[in-house]
Amino acid sequence: MQIAQDTVVLIHYTLTNDSGEVLDSSAGGEPLAYLHGNGNLIPGLEQALVGKATGDKLSVKIEPEDAYGAYDDDLVQQVPRAAFRGVPDVQVGMQFQAQSNLGPRLVVVKEVAGDTVTVDGNHPLAGQRLSFDVEVVGVRAATEEERAHGHVHGAGGQH
Ligand code: ZN
């Protein structure tokens, strides 16, 4: 069976950045299971997998616009220290859930200077070109329920 819209796909993958640093990998663990064509993977990776079958291996380089998007300077904002009520010691690298026009968004603290905290709402991989080494280890048709939910059930899936 070939990978197409609404197939359940199992892959092993290793994700590296442009410097060759491994950012994520399923090696040594369970393969990733996802429902194809439902926005569960970044667009560039889904496109590369269309038509592949069990046993196929591929290496793809994905530009930021087909991965986690370009880095957006507008998502870097300065907020008053007082906005972090209940956090006694705000430090660089801390992550917070912030409210934005587009709903809740994860931001990371970039700088703390006096009463001003600079936070960055970009995805950690925004603006990066990503390389995936992928092996397809299974393809099956999705159940009706999986299609309705837009994700995989059972081993390796969510509910
Ligand atoms: Zn479900």
mmCIF file of C-alpha atoms and ligand atoms in Angstrom:
data_model
loop_
_atom_site.group_PDB
_atom_site.id
_atom_site.type_symbol
_atom_site.label_atom_id
_atom_site.label_comp_id
_atom_site.label_asym_id
_atom_site.label_seq_id
_atom_site.Cartn_x
_atom_site.Cartn_y
_atom_site.Cartn_z
ATOM 1 C CA MET A 1 0.000 0.000 0.000
ATOM 2 C CA GLN A 2 1.231 3.472 -0.870
ATOM 3 C CA ILE A 3 1.095 6.526 1.334
ATOM 4 C CA ALA A 4 -1.867 8.707 0.365
ATOM 5 C CA GLN A 5 -4.562 10.848 1.966
ATOM 6 C CA ASP A 6 -6.008 9.137 5.072
ATOM 7 C CA THR A 7 -3.508 6.324 5.339
ATOM 8 C CA VAL A 8 -1.958 5.558 8.713
ATOM 9 C CA VAL A 9 1.807 5.669 8.328
ATOM 10 C CA LEU A 10 4.534 4.404 10.642
ATOM 11 C CA ILE A 11 7.979 5.887 10.190
ATOM 12 C CA HIS A 12 11.349 5.853 11.837
ATOM 13 C CA TYR A 13 13.030 9.198 11.440
ATOM 14 C CA THR A 14 16.049 11.238 12.387
ATOM 15 C CA LEU A 15 15.838 15.010 12.232
ATOM 16 C CA THR A 16 19.000 17.059 11.840
ATOM 17 C CA ASN A 17 19.577 20.773 11.358
ATOM 18 C CA ASP A 18 21.888 22.441 8.821
ATOM 19 C CA SER A 19 24.870 21.955 11.134
ATOM 20 C CA GLY A 20 24.267 18.205 11.213
ATOM 21 C CA GLU A 21 23.134 18.284 14.829
ATOM 22 C CA VAL A 22 20.513 15.610 15.642
ATOM 23 C CA LEU A 23 17.413 17.375 16.998
ATOM 24 C CA ASP A 24 15.069 14.426 17.279
ATOM 25 C CA SER A 25 14.991 10.755 16.406
ATOM 26 C CA SER A 26 12.769 7.729 16.833
ATOM 27 C CA ALA A 27 15.776 5.390 16.630
ATOM 28 C CA GLY A 28 15.785 2.855 19.427
ATOM 29 C CA GLY A 29 12.143 3.534 20.247
ATOM 30 C CA GLU A 30 8.706 3.054 18.763
ATOM 31 C CA PRO A 31 8.152 4.377 15.236
ATOM 32 C CA LEU A 32 6.056 7.512 14.854
ATOM 33 C CA ALA A 33 2.488 6.751 13.730
ATOM 34 C CA TYR A 34 0.510 9.505 12.015
ATOM 35 C CA LEU A 35 -2.571 9.977 9.869
ATOM 36 C CA HIS A 36 -1.411 11.244 6.492
ATOM 37 C CA GLY A 37 -2.939 14.377 4.977
ATOM 38 C CA ASN A 38 -4.342 15.837 8.196
ATOM 39 C CA GLY A 39 -1.668 18.330 9.107
ATOM 40 C CA ASN A 40 -0.059 16.052 11.685
ATOM 41 C CA LEU A 41 3.411 16.419 10.161
ATOM 42 C CA ILE A 42 5.089 19.480 8.709
ATOM 43 C CA PRO A 43 3.930 19.995 5.095
ATOM 44 C CA GLY A 44 7.333 19.387 3.462
ATOM 45 C CA LEU A 45 7.690 15.986 5.071
ATOM 46 C CA GLU A 46 4.152 14.890 4.171
ATOM 47 C CA GLN A 47 4.732 15.896 0.546
ATOM 48 C CA ALA A 48 7.949 13.876 0.402
ATOM 49 C CA LEU A 49 6.193 10.777 1.738
ATOM 50 C CA VAL A 50 3.314 10.671 -0.786
ATOM 51 C CA GLY A 51 3.480 7.479 -2.852
ATOM 52 C CA LYS A 52 6.083 5.787 -0.645
ATOM 53 C CA ALA A 53 5.550 2.263 0.708
ATOM 54 C CA THR A 54 6.811 0.052 3.535
ATOM 55 C CA GLY A 55 10.583 -0.403 3.313
ATOM 56 C CA ASP A 56 11.188 2.826 1.419
ATOM 57 C CA LYS A 57 13.917 5.094 2.747
ATOM 58 C CA LEU A 58 14.312 8.738 1.942
ATOM 59 C CA SER A 59 16.394 11.754 2.862
ATOM 60 C CA VAL A 60 14.762 15.130 2.454
ATOM 61 C CA LYS A 61 15.833 18.694 3.081
ATOM 62 C CA ILE A 62 12.925 20.954 3.973
ATOM 63 C CA GLU A 63 12.999 24.739 3.712
ATOM 64 C CA PRO A 64 11.605 26.739 6.665
ATOM 65 C CA GLU A 65 8.409 27.690 4.809
ATOM 66 C CA ASP A 66 7.526 23.994 4.446
ATOM 67 C CA ALA A 67 8.617 23.242 8.004
ATOM 68 C CA TYR A 68 7.973 25.502 11.008
ATOM 69 C CA GLY A 69 7.805 28.765 9.078
ATOM 70 C CA ALA A 70 10.112 31.745 8.735
ATOM 71 C CA TYR A 71 11.433 33.435 11.841
ATOM 72 C CA ASP A 72 9.031 36.274 12.662
ATOM 73 C CA ASP A 73 10.579 39.276 14.435
ATOM 74 C CA ASP A 74 7.088 40.468 15.401
ATOM 75 C CA LEU A 75 6.799 37.479 17.736
ATOM 76 C CA VAL A 76 9.656 38.826 19.832
ATOM 77 C CA GLN A 77 8.165 41.161 22.407
ATOM 78 C CA GLN A 78 9.119 43.061 25.497
ATOM 79 C CA VAL A 79 6.816 42.698 28.457
ATOM 80 C CA PRO A 80 6.993 44.167 31.946
ATOM 81 C CA ARG A 81 8.382 41.943 34.674
ATOM 82 C CA ALA A 82 5.067 42.485 36.508
ATOM 83 C CA ALA A 83 3.331 40.347 33.867
ATOM 84 C CA PHE A 84 4.986 37.269 35.380
ATOM 85 C CA ARG A 85 2.992 37.291 38.581
ATOM 86 C CA GLY A 86 3.727 34.293 40.761
ATOM 87 C CA VAL A 87 7.110 33.626 39.179
ATOM 88 C CA PRO A 88 9.691 34.766 41.726
ATOM 89 C CA ASP A 89 12.722 34.458 39.455
ATOM 90 C CA VAL A 90 12.200 34.875 35.700
ATOM 91 C CA GLN A 91 15.229 33.497 33.861
ATOM 92 C CA VAL A 92 16.434 33.178 30.277
ATOM 93 C CA GLY A 93 15.247 29.910 28.740
ATOM 94 C CA MET A 94 12.048 29.622 30.799
ATOM 95 C CA GLN A 95 8.916 28.808 28.818
ATOM 96 C CA PHE A 96 5.484 30.277 29.408
ATOM 97 C CA GLN A 97 2.061 29.949 27.872
ATOM 98 C CA ALA A 98 1.019 33.400 26.641
ATOM 99 C CA GLN A 99 -2.291 34.616 25.275
ATOM 100 C CA SER A 100 -2.092 35.997 21.740
ATOM 101 C CA ASN A 101 -4.475 37.001 18.953
ATOM 102 C CA LEU A 102 -4.061 33.475 17.591
ATOM 103 C CA GLY A 103 -4.796 31.767 20.894
ATOM 104 C CA PRO A 104 -2.400 30.341 23.464
ATOM 105 C CA ARG A 105 1.208 30.350 22.332
ATOM 106 C CA LEU A 106 4.374 29.056 23.928
ATOM 107 C CA VAL A 107 6.974 31.756 24.467
ATOM 108 C CA VAL A 108 10.532 31.450 25.707
ATOM 109 C CA VAL A 109 12.372 34.099 27.730
ATOM 110 C CA LYS A 110 15.272 35.531 25.696
ATOM 111 C CA GLU A 111 16.470 38.301 27.964
ATOM 112 C CA VAL A 112 15.770 39.796 31.369
ATOM 113 C CA ALA A 113 16.940 43.398 31.827
ATOM 114 C CA GLY A 114 15.717 45.213 34.897
ATOM 115 C CA ASP A 115 11.936 45.344 34.752
ATOM 116 C CA THR A 116 11.766 44.324 31.100
ATOM 117 C CA VAL A 117 11.532 40.742 29.905
ATOM 118 C CA THR A 118 12.022 39.868 26.228
ATOM 119 C CA VAL A 119 10.037 36.846 25.106
ATOM 120 C CA ASP A 120 10.111 34.976 21.789
ATOM 121 C CA GLY A 121 6.953 33.288 20.486
ATOM 122 C CA ASN A 122 8.585 31.678 17.461
ATOM 123 C CA HIS A 123 8.657 27.898 17.236
ATOM 124 C CA PRO A 124 12.139 26.761 18.327
ATOM 125 C CA LEU A 125 12.701 25.459 14.789
ATOM 126 C CA ALA A 126 11.298 28.514 12.968
ATOM 127 C CA GLY A 127 13.625 29.790 10.249
ATOM 128 C CA GLN A 128 15.591 26.552 10.121
ATOM 129 C CA ARG A 129 16.136 24.264 7.167
ATOM 130 C CA LEU A 130 15.583 20.714 8.387
ATOM 131 C CA SER A 131 16.846 17.363 7.132
ATOM 132 C CA PHE A 132 14.916 14.171 7.710
ATOM 133 C CA ASP A 133 16.173 10.641 7.199
ATOM 134 C CA VAL A 134 13.060 8.530 7.085
ATOM 135 C CA GLU A 135 12.260 4.832 6.773
ATOM 136 C CA VAL A 136 8.662 3.816 6.172
ATOM 137 C CA VAL A 137 7.916 0.834 8.411
ATOM 138 C CA GLY A 138 4.165 0.495 7.876
ATOM 139 C CA VAL A 139 1.205 1.805 5.872
ATOM 140 C CA ARG A 140 -2.452 0.905 6.386
ATOM 141 C CA ALA A 141 -5.855 2.378 5.666
ATOM 142 C CA ALA A 142 -7.256 4.530 8.459
ATOM 143 C CA THR A 143 -10.392 3.426 10.281
ATOM 144 C CA GLU A 144 -13.519 5.562 9.968
ATOM 145 C CA GLU A 145 -13.061 6.749 13.525
ATOM 146 C CA GLU A 146 -9.451 7.766 12.904
ATOM 147 C CA ARG A 147 -10.518 9.740 9.840
ATOM 148 C CA ALA A 148 -13.250 11.463 11.837
ATOM 149 C CA HIS A 149 -10.818 12.392 14.617
ATOM 150 C CA GLY A 150 -7.957 13.358 12.291
ATOM 151 C CA HIS A 151 -5.394 11.240 14.161
ATOM 152 C CA VAL A 152 -4.227 7.698 14.756
ATOM 153 C CA HIS A 153 -5.654 5.398 17.434
ATOM 154 C CA GLY A 154 -3.977 2.419 19.043
ATOM 155 C CA ALA A 155 -0.256 1.743 19.400
ATOM 156 C CA GLY A 156 1.775 4.867 18.763
ATOM 157 C CA GLY A 157 -1.353 6.986 18.360
ATOM 158 C CA GLN A 158 -3.192 9.538 20.444
ATOM 159 C CA HIS A 159 -6.779 9.742 21.452
HETATM 160 ZN ZN ZN B 1 -9.389 9.971 18.623
#
